[in-house]
């Protein structure tokens, strides 16, 4: 009997991230629940069962990323990570809008939403390429779509997601033909710590498109796209 695929979900301790972990485990994957606080990851794992393993991971820290991937290798007995869901993210904007700039907020937002995803991809994608199989899903937003951008609300968040979309396209192009598919998912306005209680969608709905992209079957060539409700969005 073959070993199950292994997925790493960053920001997996709550909201959409925790629901992505649950849905992936329900589909037979072994899930590494990444969270800044191991105790929070352990709580999610208890709710999922033995298919989930906790992992201390702060995507804003290069050292934490390196240590987490090393620990993941030990937990997996030398096995690799087949699926990466870059879910960790922040929204730190207040009411400030362009042309005014809060450089500290912009740097902090980019450090998690763009560089965090990039750091983890750098750490795990080479192993996917060697294995000839991989799925990378970056949690993005329609707010990052240039085609749909019509205001300056949430400026640092928007810029970070636009940059993440560019990273998605670059990775997809670089990895074409390797068996590694790279896509971005917009979960929609979802009830979570970031989305708030007024959002119309529950975590189950928000997790659907990321999980779909994370489990694209072999032979499916879907890569380099931005999707919402399993349908493509314009960049």
Short mmCIF file of C-alpha atoms in Angstrom, two decimals:
data_model
loop_
_atom_site.label_atom_id
_atom_site.label_comp_id
_atom_site.label_asym_id
_atom_site.label_seq_id
_atom_site.Cartn_x
_atom_site.Cartn_y
_atom_site.Cartn_z
CA UNK A 1 0.00 0.00 0.00
CA UNK A 2 1.47 3.36 -1.07
CA UNK A 3 2.10 6.14 1.41
CA UNK A 4 -0.43 9.00 1.40
CA UNK A 5 0.52 12.34 -0.08
CA UNK A 6 1.69 14.91 2.47
CA UNK A 7 0.48 18.50 2.57
CA UNK A 8 1.94 21.44 4.48
CA UNK A 9 -0.56 24.19 5.31
CA UNK A 10 0.84 27.43 6.68
CA UNK A 11 -1.35 29.45 9.02
CA UNK A 12 -3.20 26.22 9.71
CA UNK A 13 -4.29 26.86 13.28
CA UNK A 14 -7.54 28.69 12.65
CA UNK A 15 -10.12 29.87 10.16
CA UNK A 16 -9.67 28.90 6.54
CA UNK A 17 -6.29 27.32 7.23
CA UNK A 18 -7.66 24.92 9.83
CA UNK A 19 -10.55 24.02 7.54
CA UNK A 20 -8.15 23.36 4.64
CA UNK A 21 -6.26 20.98 6.94
CA UNK A 22 -9.48 19.15 7.84
CA UNK A 23 -10.64 18.83 4.26
CA UNK A 24 -7.27 17.59 3.02
CA UNK A 25 -7.18 14.98 5.78
CA UNK A 26 -10.72 13.92 4.82
CA UNK A 27 -9.39 13.33 1.30
CA UNK A 28 -6.75 10.95 2.58
CA UNK A 29 -3.75 13.25 2.80
CA UNK A 30 -1.37 13.43 5.70
CA UNK A 31 -1.35 17.07 6.85
CA UNK A 32 1.35 19.14 8.50
CA UNK A 33 -0.48 21.88 10.38
CA UNK A 34 1.86 24.87 10.39
CA UNK A 35 1.33 27.58 13.00
CA UNK A 36 3.45 30.12 14.83
CA UNK A 37 2.49 28.51 18.14
CA UNK A 38 2.84 24.76 18.29
CA UNK A 39 0.11 24.51 20.91
CA UNK A 40 -2.40 25.99 18.46
CA UNK A 41 -1.35 23.51 15.79
CA UNK A 42 -1.66 20.66 18.28
CA UNK A 43 -5.23 21.67 19.09
CA UNK A 44 -6.20 21.51 15.41
CA UNK A 45 -4.48 18.14 15.09
CA UNK A 46 -6.46 16.74 18.01
CA UNK A 47 -9.65 17.66 16.21
CA UNK A 48 -8.53 16.03 12.96
CA UNK A 49 -6.92 12.85 14.25
CA UNK A 50 -3.75 10.90 13.45
CA UNK A 51 -3.58 12.15 9.84
CA UNK A 52 -2.51 15.58 11.15
CA UNK A 53 0.88 16.51 12.59
CA UNK A 54 1.69 19.84 14.31
CA UNK A 55 4.54 21.99 13.07
CA UNK A 56 5.87 25.22 14.60
CA UNK A 57 6.25 27.57 11.64
CA UNK A 58 6.54 31.34 11.46
CA UNK A 59 6.74 32.24 7.76
CA UNK A 60 8.17 35.69 8.57
CA UNK A 61 11.31 34.05 9.98
CA UNK A 62 13.78 32.38 7.55
CA UNK A 63 15.23 30.40 10.47
CA UNK A 64 11.78 29.14 11.50
CA UNK A 65 11.07 28.03 7.93
CA UNK A 66 14.36 26.13 7.74
CA UNK A 67 13.80 24.47 11.11
CA UNK A 68 10.18 23.59 10.30
CA UNK A 69 11.10 21.89 7.04
CA UNK A 70 13.88 19.99 8.80
CA UNK A 71 11.44 18.87 11.49
CA UNK A 72 8.92 17.89 8.83
CA UNK A 73 11.48 15.58 7.28
CA UNK A 74 12.00 13.90 10.64
CA UNK A 75 8.25 13.55 11.25
CA UNK A 76 7.82 12.02 7.81
CA UNK A 77 10.70 9.60 8.21
CA UNK A 78 12.62 11.19 5.38
CA UNK A 79 9.59 11.58 3.14
CA UNK A 80 8.87 14.77 1.27
CA UNK A 81 6.13 17.37 1.09
CA UNK A 82 3.88 16.86 -1.92
CA UNK A 83 1.45 19.74 -1.44
CA UNK A 84 2.08 23.26 -0.16
CA UNK A 85 -0.79 25.57 0.75
CA UNK A 86 0.55 29.04 1.49
CA UNK A 87 -2.35 30.20 3.62
CA UNK A 88 -0.59 32.32 6.27
CA UNK A 89 -1.41 35.98 5.79
CA UNK A 90 -2.06 39.29 7.47
CA UNK A 91 -4.20 42.36 6.81
CA UNK A 92 -2.81 45.31 8.74
CA UNK A 93 -4.20 48.29 6.85
CA UNK A 94 -6.16 50.96 8.64
CA UNK A 95 -8.05 53.73 6.87
CA UNK A 96 -4.97 55.08 5.09
CA UNK A 97 -5.20 55.12 1.30
CA UNK A 98 -2.85 56.12 -1.53
CA UNK A 99 -1.13 58.42 -2.15
CA UNK A 100 -0.38 58.27 1.60
CA UNK A 101 1.93 55.49 2.74
CA UNK A 102 2.65 53.67 5.98
CA UNK A 103 5.97 52.03 5.16
CA UNK A 104 6.05 49.96 8.34
CA UNK A 105 2.66 48.42 7.61
CA UNK A 106 3.63 47.75 3.99
CA UNK A 107 6.89 46.04 4.97
CA UNK A 108 5.19 43.90 7.63
CA UNK A 109 2.46 42.88 5.20
CA UNK A 110 4.86 41.97 2.41
CA UNK A 111 7.04 40.04 4.84
CA UNK A 112 4.22 37.59 5.55
CA UNK A 113 1.99 37.63 2.48
CA UNK A 114 4.71 37.63 -0.18
CA UNK A 115 8.08 36.78 1.33
CA UNK A 116 6.58 34.20 3.70
CA UNK A 117 5.06 32.27 0.82
CA UNK A 118 8.26 32.63 -1.17
CA UNK A 119 10.44 31.37 1.71
CA UNK A 120 8.38 28.23 2.20
CA UNK A 121 8.20 27.55 -1.53
CA UNK A 122 11.98 27.88 -1.79
CA UNK A 123 12.33 25.31 1.00
CA UNK A 124 9.95 22.64 -0.32
CA UNK A 125 9.51 23.03 -4.09
CA UNK A 126 12.92 21.58 -5.06
CA UNK A 127 11.88 18.32 -3.38
CA UNK A 128 8.65 18.32 -5.39
CA UNK A 129 10.63 18.75 -8.60
CA UNK A 130 12.89 15.84 -7.71
CA UNK A 131 9.83 13.69 -7.01
CA UNK A 132 8.12 14.76 -10.24
CA UNK A 133 4.94 15.73 -8.43
CA UNK A 134 3.75 18.75 -6.49
CA UNK A 135 0.87 21.12 -5.90
CA UNK A 136 1.43 24.69 -4.68
CA UNK A 137 -1.58 26.81 -3.76
CA UNK A 138 -1.12 30.45 -2.79
CA UNK A 139 -4.05 32.00 -0.91
CA UNK A 140 -4.62 35.25 -2.74
CA UNK A 141 -7.55 37.59 -3.28
CA UNK A 142 -9.49 39.34 -5.99
CA UNK A 143 -8.18 42.47 -4.24
CA UNK A 144 -4.82 41.63 -5.85
CA UNK A 145 -6.23 41.42 -9.37
CA UNK A 146 -5.10 44.36 -11.49
CA UNK A 147 -8.09 43.87 -13.78
CA UNK A 148 -10.52 44.17 -10.87
CA UNK A 149 -8.69 46.88 -8.91
CA UNK A 150 -10.83 50.00 -8.70
CA UNK A 151 -9.97 51.61 -5.35
CA UNK A 152 -7.17 52.11 -2.85
CA UNK A 153 -8.87 50.34 0.06
CA UNK A 154 -6.51 48.02 1.99
CA UNK A 155 -3.48 49.24 -0.01
CA UNK A 156 -0.69 47.19 1.60
CA UNK A 157 -2.83 44.05 1.51
CA UNK A 158 -3.72 44.63 -2.15
CA UNK A 159 -0.10 45.23 -3.17
CA UNK A 160 1.03 42.12 -1.31
CA UNK A 161 -1.56 39.93 -3.05
CA UNK A 162 -0.73 41.42 -6.46
CA UNK A 163 2.89 40.53 -5.80
CA UNK A 164 1.88 37.04 -4.66
CA UNK A 165 -0.05 36.62 -7.91
CA UNK A 166 3.13 37.53 -9.81
CA UNK A 167 5.08 34.95 -7.80
CA UNK A 168 2.42 32.38 -8.67
CA UNK A 169 2.80 33.10 -12.38
CA UNK A 170 6.60 33.03 -12.23
CA UNK A 171 6.71 29.75 -10.34
CA UNK A 172 4.18 28.17 -12.68
CA UNK A 173 6.27 29.19 -15.68
CA UNK A 174 9.55 28.01 -14.17
CA UNK A 175 8.07 24.65 -13.13
CA UNK A 176 6.21 23.88 -16.35
CA UNK A 177 6.69 20.25 -17.32
CA UNK A 178 8.03 19.15 -13.92
CA UNK A 179 4.78 17.73 -12.56
CA UNK A 180 4.48 20.65 -10.11
CA UNK A 181 1.34 22.77 -10.56
CA UNK A 182 1.18 26.27 -9.06
CA UNK A 183 -2.05 28.22 -8.68
CA UNK A 184 -3.59 30.99 -6.60
CA UNK A 185 -6.97 30.80 -4.88
CA UNK A 186 -9.31 33.54 -3.74
CA UNK A 187 -11.37 32.07 -0.88
CA UNK A 188 -13.77 35.02 -0.93
CA UNK A 189 -14.89 37.07 2.04
CA UNK A 190 -14.94 34.38 4.69
CA UNK A 191 -15.70 34.41 8.42
CA UNK A 192 -12.31 34.17 10.12
CA UNK A 193 -9.92 36.14 12.26
CA UNK A 194 -9.08 38.25 9.21
CA UNK A 195 -12.47 38.29 7.50
CA UNK A 196 -14.48 39.02 10.62
CA UNK A 197 -17.85 37.74 11.79
CA UNK A 198 -19.89 39.69 9.22
CA UNK A 199 -18.49 37.80 6.22
CA UNK A 200 -21.13 35.86 4.26
CA UNK A 201 -19.10 32.70 3.70
CA UNK A 202 -18.12 30.05 6.23
CA UNK A 203 -14.65 28.47 6.40
CA UNK A 204 -15.97 25.34 4.66
CA UNK A 205 -16.83 27.39 1.56
CA UNK A 206 -13.62 29.39 1.75
CA UNK A 207 -11.52 26.23 1.84
CA UNK A 208 -13.20 24.59 -1.15
CA UNK A 209 -11.20 26.16 -4.00
CA UNK A 210 -7.80 25.88 -2.27
CA UNK A 211 -8.46 22.21 -1.50
CA UNK A 212 -9.60 21.57 -5.06
CA UNK A 213 -6.36 23.07 -6.42
CA UNK A 214 -4.28 21.20 -3.84
CA UNK A 215 -5.72 17.87 -4.96
CA UNK A 216 -5.73 18.29 -8.75
CA UNK A 217 -5.27 14.77 -10.16
CA UNK A 218 -2.18 13.65 -12.05
CA UNK A 219 -2.57 14.49 -15.70
CA UNK A 220 -4.38 17.74 -14.94
CA UNK A 221 -2.37 20.60 -16.39
CA UNK A 222 -4.09 23.44 -14.56
CA UNK A 223 -1.30 25.81 -13.54
CA UNK A 224 -0.55 29.51 -13.39
CA UNK A 225 -4.14 30.59 -12.67
CA UNK A 226 -6.11 32.58 -10.11
CA UNK A 227 -9.37 30.89 -9.15
CA UNK A 228 -12.47 31.67 -7.09
CA UNK A 229 -15.28 29.15 -6.61
CA UNK A 230 -13.26 26.86 -8.92
CA UNK A 231 -13.54 29.36 -11.77
CA UNK A 232 -10.72 31.49 -13.21
CA UNK A 233 -10.40 35.16 -12.30
CA UNK A 234 -8.54 37.75 -14.39
CA UNK A 235 -5.10 38.77 -13.23
#
